[in-house]
Amino acid sequence: MNSFLEKAKALDKIDPLIGFKEKFVNNPSLIYLDGNSLGKLPLKTIETTSNIVKNQWGNRLIRSWNEHWIDLSNEIAKKIALIVGAQPDEIFVGDTTSLNLYKLLFAALTLQKDKTEIITDDLNFPTDLYIIQGLIKQQFKNHSLKVLKSNNEVFIDSATISEAIKKNTSLITLSLVSYKSSFLYNMKTINNLAHKNDSLVVWDLSHAAGATTIKLNETNADMAVGCTYKYLNGGPGSPAFLYVRKDLQNKLTNPIWSWFAHQKPFDFDPNFIESSGIQKFAISTPSILSLGAISPGLDIILEAGIENIQAKSSKQSVFLMDLIQKYLIPLNFKVASPLDQTKRGSHISITHEESYRINRAMITPKNINEKIIIPDFRPPNLIRIGITPLYTSYQDLYEAIIRISEIVTSKEYENFSTEKLTVT
């Protein structure tokens, strides 16, 4: 038997988290390695959402606002706070990641109005860059954006950040884990560098929350945003969250004055009175059907323990890298993630000139008896292999790498067009 396969089976046998896979909808003919883009469906979510639709909406109707819905966002915020190392009254759940980022960036730039430089990097998610560009063009026309260059789009060292921060730096906004390379910043180091120059930091936790240990309070983080549909398993397009450190909350103002940000929304006062605390960052009526689907995934993470999840992620990341070095590097693949596992999030990116068609062949195998394997593709030539420790086994990783090597060796990818699908 292959030594890597033997090792995979042995590691799965002693894996303390192996049983959590059964808490999700599973298809034995499919290996899912895209939880860093959309998490699997927890079985409990089916029951929870069915109750919301059939009973709370179907039978109780508007009475459910007082019975269940009005406090739902706060209940979910408490769970997310435990996962990201914050206090419950520092987390707001609702709206989208982009909208939450807009709110926080606008508020931070307004607070730091005498400083006019914004710093980000070329590893950041494109939408984050779009929002900054829009703010500069529309509201903060005297501001400038400095985009720091990474090392081959894989990583940036802290010295580069340190040299970039000046007295005129208003804020720094970065993704804790890069969506492409999986580079993991040292949050505490960056926060300290910024605070020495009285600059603020806004973190995007979207590719980290639920798979990486995050300590917002311990690292003295200012602000953060994140989505709930990746490692938190909240479902497609599920509401996002934002974090604001408690001592900053009353210094910041939500630029969008609206109903649920009002101090007493159900007084229907025609004049806006800003709510205090984290609730000021709310906007409109919560999306209950989507909001209610988040809790079961969070409960699974809390039961497993985020430290245990990250420990397994790190071990699987090392195992996956060994597999890549053994089977894929000889086939002209390259690793597009940091080689040091302490500087990686929970996915590894590899490149090949035929990455897109290889990805298609993994998802749609020529042999109908072959397992479907779902990673994802990111331009120009990246295959991202996501590790979600709650349901990814070591054998899953082994079989995926062997399958990739077979696709390349047999040139099975040639059965597919180079024309890109709408969603990759």
PDB file of C-alpha atoms in Angstrom, residues 194-346:
ATOM      1  CA  ALA A 194      -0.317  51.026  13.303  1.00  0.00           C
ATOM      2  CA  HIS A 195      -1.032  52.188  16.825  1.00  0.00           C
ATOM      3  CA  LYS A 196       2.520  53.528  17.222  1.00  0.00           C
ATOM      4  CA  ASN A 197       1.582  56.043  14.529  1.00  0.00           C
ATOM      5  CA  ASP A 198      -1.985  56.624  15.771  1.00  0.00           C
ATOM      6  CA  SER A 199      -3.368  54.817  12.730  1.00  0.00           C
ATOM      7  CA  LEU A 200      -6.395  52.541  12.734  1.00  0.00           C
ATOM      8  CA  VAL A 201      -6.639  49.035  11.279  1.00  0.00           C
ATOM      9  CA  VAL A 202      -9.679  47.417   9.652  1.00  0.00           C
ATOM     10  CA  TRP A 203      -9.309  43.660   9.145  1.00  0.00           C
ATOM     11  CA  ASP A 204     -11.216  41.470   6.698  1.00  0.00           C
ATOM     12  CA  LEU A 205     -11.632  38.079   8.404  1.00  0.00           C
ATOM     13  CA  SER A 206     -13.632  36.429   5.632  1.00  0.00           C
ATOM     14  CA  HIS A 207     -11.036  33.770   4.742  1.00  0.00           C
ATOM     15  CA  ALA A 208     -10.003  33.205   8.358  1.00  0.00           C
ATOM     16  CA  ALA A 209     -13.030  33.140  10.688  1.00  0.00           C
ATOM     17  CA  GLY A 210     -13.950  29.591  11.617  1.00  0.00           C
ATOM     18  CA  ALA A 211     -10.655  27.986  10.600  1.00  0.00           C
ATOM     19  CA  THR A 212      -8.023  30.212  12.200  1.00  0.00           C
ATOM     20  CA  THR A 213      -7.647  31.261  15.819  1.00  0.00           C
ATOM     21  CA  ILE A 214      -8.469  34.982  15.927  1.00  0.00           C
ATOM     22  CA  LYS A 215      -7.962  37.072  19.067  1.00  0.00           C
ATOM     23  CA  LEU A 216      -9.415  40.493  18.371  1.00  0.00           C
ATOM     24  CA  ASN A 217      -9.378  41.695  21.985  1.00  0.00           C
ATOM     25  CA  GLU A 218      -6.031  40.166  22.876  1.00  0.00           C
ATOM     26  CA  THR A 219      -4.332  41.814  19.895  1.00  0.00           C
ATOM     27  CA  ASN A 220      -6.061  45.156  20.563  1.00  0.00           C
ATOM     28  CA  ALA A 221      -7.736  45.121  17.147  1.00  0.00           C
ATOM     29  CA  ASP A 222      -9.694  48.249  16.192  1.00  0.00           C
ATOM     30  CA  MET A 223     -12.256  47.043  13.661  1.00  0.00           C
ATOM     31  CA  ALA A 224     -13.001  44.022  11.510  1.00  0.00           C
ATOM     32  CA  VAL A 225     -15.532  42.569   9.092  1.00  0.00           C
ATOM     33  CA  GLY A 226     -16.194  39.021   7.969  1.00  0.00           C
ATOM     34  CA  CYS A 227     -18.608  36.784   6.120  1.00  0.00           C
ATOM     35  CA  THR A 228     -20.430  33.763   7.549  1.00  0.00           C
ATOM     36  CA  TYR A 229     -20.818  31.544   4.478  1.00  0.00           C
ATOM     37  CA  LYS A 230     -17.265  30.155   4.245  1.00  0.00           C
ATOM     38  CA  TYR A 231     -15.796  28.340   7.247  1.00  0.00           C
ATOM     39  CA  LEU A 232     -18.729  29.417   9.462  1.00  0.00           C
ATOM     40  CA  ASN A 233     -21.117  27.398   7.258  1.00  0.00           C
ATOM     41  CA  GLY A 234     -23.959  29.931   7.320  1.00  0.00           C
ATOM     42  CA  GLY A 235     -25.205  29.293   3.786  1.00  0.00           C
ATOM     43  CA  PRO A 236     -24.888  31.117   0.434  1.00  0.00           C
ATOM     44  CA  GLY A 237     -25.037  34.884   0.900  1.00  0.00           C
ATOM     45  CA  SER A 238     -25.684  34.613   4.644  1.00  0.00           C
ATOM     46  CA  PRO A 239     -25.430  37.897   6.591  1.00  0.00           C
ATOM     47  CA  ALA A 240     -21.977  39.167   7.493  1.00  0.00           C
ATOM     48  CA  PHE A 241     -20.610  40.551  10.753  1.00  0.00           C
ATOM     49  CA  LEU A 242     -18.527  43.475  11.903  1.00  0.00           C
ATOM     50  CA  TYR A 243     -16.459  44.145  15.004  1.00  0.00           C
ATOM     51  CA  VAL A 244     -15.672  47.460  16.672  1.00  0.00           C
ATOM     52  CA  ARG A 245     -13.569  47.607  19.844  1.00  0.00           C
ATOM     53  CA  LYS A 246     -15.750  48.904  22.664  1.00  0.00           C
ATOM     54  CA  ASP A 247     -13.801  52.087  23.413  1.00  0.00           C
ATOM     55  CA  LEU A 248     -14.050  53.111  19.736  1.00  0.00           C
ATOM     56  CA  GLN A 249     -17.781  52.607  19.319  1.00  0.00           C
ATOM     57  CA  ASN A 250     -18.945  55.996  20.577  1.00  0.00           C
ATOM     58  CA  LYS A 251     -16.229  57.762  18.550  1.00  0.00           C
ATOM     59  CA  LEU A 252     -17.502  56.348  15.276  1.00  0.00           C
ATOM     60  CA  THR A 253     -20.694  57.107  13.382  1.00  0.00           C
ATOM     61  CA  ASN A 254     -22.478  54.874  10.903  1.00  0.00           C
ATOM     62  CA  PRO A 255     -22.673  56.885   7.651  1.00  0.00           C
ATOM     63  CA  ILE A 256     -26.022  55.292   6.808  1.00  0.00           C
ATOM     64  CA  TRP A 257     -28.709  56.637   9.138  1.00  0.00           C
ATOM     65  CA  SER A 258     -31.555  54.190   9.105  1.00  0.00           C
ATOM     66  CA  TRP A 259     -34.283  52.403  10.996  1.00  0.00           C
ATOM     67  CA  PHE A 260     -32.436  49.769  13.011  1.00  0.00           C
ATOM     68  CA  ALA A 261     -29.573  52.163  13.813  1.00  0.00           C
ATOM     69  CA  HIS A 262     -32.090  54.420  15.596  1.00  0.00           C
ATOM     70  CA  GLN A 263     -32.033  54.525  19.383  1.00  0.00           C
ATOM     71  CA  LYS A 264     -35.730  53.551  19.529  1.00  0.00           C
ATOM     72  CA  PRO A 265     -36.744  52.300  16.063  1.00  0.00           C
ATOM     73  CA  PHE A 266     -40.263  51.316  17.077  1.00  0.00           C
ATOM     74  CA  ASP A 267     -41.088  54.805  18.330  1.00  0.00           C
ATOM     75  CA  PHE A 268     -41.145  55.770  14.630  1.00  0.00           C
ATOM     76  CA  ASP A 269     -39.612  59.147  15.424  1.00  0.00           C
ATOM     77  CA  PRO A 270     -39.194  61.178  12.200  1.00  0.00           C
ATOM     78  CA  ASN A 271     -35.829  62.472  13.458  1.00  0.00           C
ATOM     79  CA  PHE A 272     -32.804  60.210  13.630  1.00  0.00           C
ATOM     80  CA  ILE A 273     -31.268  59.580  17.042  1.00  0.00           C
ATOM     81  CA  GLU A 274     -28.209  57.361  16.831  1.00  0.00           C
ATOM     82  CA  SER A 275     -28.222  54.194  18.873  1.00  0.00           C
ATOM     83  CA  SER A 276     -25.382  53.681  21.305  1.00  0.00           C
ATOM     84  CA  GLY A 277     -22.852  50.867  21.168  1.00  0.00           C
ATOM     85  CA  ILE A 278     -22.517  48.302  18.421  1.00  0.00           C
ATOM     86  CA  GLN A 279     -26.192  48.534  17.407  1.00  0.00           C
ATOM     87  CA  LYS A 280     -25.494  51.899  15.756  1.00  0.00           C
ATOM     88  CA  PHE A 281     -23.947  49.949  12.870  1.00  0.00           C
ATOM     89  CA  ALA A 282     -27.223  48.245  11.986  1.00  0.00           C
ATOM     90  CA  ILE A 283     -29.163  49.454   8.972  1.00  0.00           C
ATOM     91  CA  SER A 284     -32.428  47.776   8.137  1.00  0.00           C
ATOM     92  CA  THR A 285     -34.768  44.916   8.988  1.00  0.00           C
ATOM     93  CA  PRO A 286     -32.718  41.720   9.522  1.00  0.00           C
ATOM     94  CA  SER A 287     -32.954  39.022   6.863  1.00  0.00           C
ATOM     95  CA  ILE A 288     -34.446  36.399   9.175  1.00  0.00           C
ATOM     96  CA  LEU A 289     -34.451  33.426   6.797  1.00  0.00           C
ATOM     97  CA  SER A 290     -30.728  33.851   6.131  1.00  0.00           C
ATOM     98  CA  LEU A 291     -29.861  34.968   9.642  1.00  0.00           C
ATOM     99  CA  GLY A 292     -31.514  31.957  11.227  1.00  0.00           C
ATOM    100  CA  ALA A 293     -29.452  29.563   9.111  1.00  0.00           C
ATOM    101  CA  ILE A 294     -26.153  30.744  10.621  1.00  0.00           C
ATOM    102  CA  SER A 295     -26.506  29.395  14.171  1.00  0.00           C
ATOM    103  CA  PRO A 296     -26.158  25.621  13.562  1.00  0.00           C
ATOM    104  CA  GLY A 297     -22.782  26.043  11.852  1.00  0.00           C
ATOM    105  CA  LEU A 298     -21.527  28.229  14.685  1.00  0.00           C
ATOM    106  CA  ASP A 299     -22.699  25.696  17.267  1.00  0.00           C
ATOM    107  CA  ILE A 300     -20.641  22.980  15.572  1.00  0.00           C
ATOM    108  CA  ILE A 301     -17.520  25.172  15.641  1.00  0.00           C
ATOM    109  CA  LEU A 302     -18.045  26.020  19.306  1.00  0.00           C
ATOM    110  CA  GLU A 303     -18.513  22.350  20.147  1.00  0.00           C
ATOM    111  CA  ALA A 304     -15.344  21.359  18.287  1.00  0.00           C
ATOM    112  CA  GLY A 305     -13.324  24.306  19.605  1.00  0.00           C
ATOM    113  CA  ILE A 306     -11.599  26.798  17.320  1.00  0.00           C
ATOM    114  CA  GLU A 307      -8.154  25.935  18.713  1.00  0.00           C
ATOM    115  CA  ASN A 308      -8.737  22.254  17.884  1.00  0.00           C
ATOM    116  CA  ILE A 309      -9.943  23.208  14.416  1.00  0.00           C
ATOM    117  CA  GLN A 310      -6.851  25.285  13.715  1.00  0.00           C
ATOM    118  CA  ALA A 311      -4.558  22.562  15.100  1.00  0.00           C
ATOM    119  CA  LYS A 312      -6.031  20.050  12.649  1.00  0.00           C
ATOM    120  CA  SER A 313      -5.904  22.597   9.822  1.00  0.00           C
ATOM    121  CA  SER A 314      -2.196  23.113  10.442  1.00  0.00           C
ATOM    122  CA  LYS A 315      -1.476  19.364  10.472  1.00  0.00           C
ATOM    123  CA  GLN A 316      -3.523  18.786   7.330  1.00  0.00           C
ATOM    124  CA  SER A 317      -1.813  21.719   5.647  1.00  0.00           C
ATOM    125  CA  VAL A 318       1.597  20.117   6.243  1.00  0.00           C
ATOM    126  CA  PHE A 319       0.338  16.754   4.972  1.00  0.00           C
ATOM    127  CA  LEU A 320      -1.166  18.393   1.887  1.00  0.00           C
ATOM    128  CA  MET A 321       2.065  20.256   1.149  1.00  0.00           C
ATOM    129  CA  ASP A 322       4.020  17.003   1.368  1.00  0.00           C
ATOM    130  CA  LEU A 323       1.603  15.422  -1.125  1.00  0.00           C
ATOM    131  CA  ILE A 324       1.987  18.374  -3.496  1.00  0.00           C
ATOM    132  CA  GLN A 325       5.769  18.192  -3.326  1.00  0.00           C
ATOM    133  CA  LYS A 326       5.728  14.442  -3.983  1.00  0.00           C
ATOM    134  CA  TYR A 327       3.115  14.152  -6.744  1.00  0.00           C
ATOM    135  CA  LEU A 328       2.535  17.569  -8.338  1.00  0.00           C
ATOM    136  CA  ILE A 329       5.811  19.481  -8.390  1.00  0.00           C
ATOM    137  CA  PRO A 330       7.286  16.898 -10.837  1.00  0.00           C
ATOM    138  CA  LEU A 331       4.284  17.638 -13.121  1.00  0.00           C
ATOM    139  CA  ASN A 332       5.158  21.353 -13.440  1.00  0.00           C
ATOM    140  CA  PHE A 333       2.909  22.597 -10.650  1.00  0.00           C
ATOM    141  CA  LYS A 334       4.142  25.374  -8.403  1.00  0.00           C
ATOM    142  CA  VAL A 335       3.065  26.297  -4.876  1.00  0.00           C
ATOM    143  CA  ALA A 336       1.536  29.787  -4.624  1.00  0.00           C
ATOM    144  CA  SER A 337       1.204  29.826  -0.824  1.00  0.00           C
ATOM    145  CA  PRO A 338       3.757  30.425   1.941  1.00  0.00           C
ATOM    146  CA  LEU A 339       5.853  27.313   2.592  1.00  0.00           C
ATOM    147  CA  ASP A 340       5.822  27.969   6.354  1.00  0.00           C
ATOM    148  CA  GLN A 341       2.513  26.563   7.681  1.00  0.00           C
ATOM    149  CA  THR A 342       2.458  29.128  10.517  1.00  0.00           C
ATOM    150  CA  LYS A 343       2.047  31.811   7.841  1.00  0.00           C
ATOM    151  CA  ARG A 344      -0.819  30.085   6.015  1.00  0.00           C
ATOM    152  CA  GLY A 345      -4.556  30.076   6.521  1.00  0.00           C
ATOM    153  CA  SER A 346      -6.643  26.979   5.784  1.00  0.00           C
TER     154      SER A 346
END
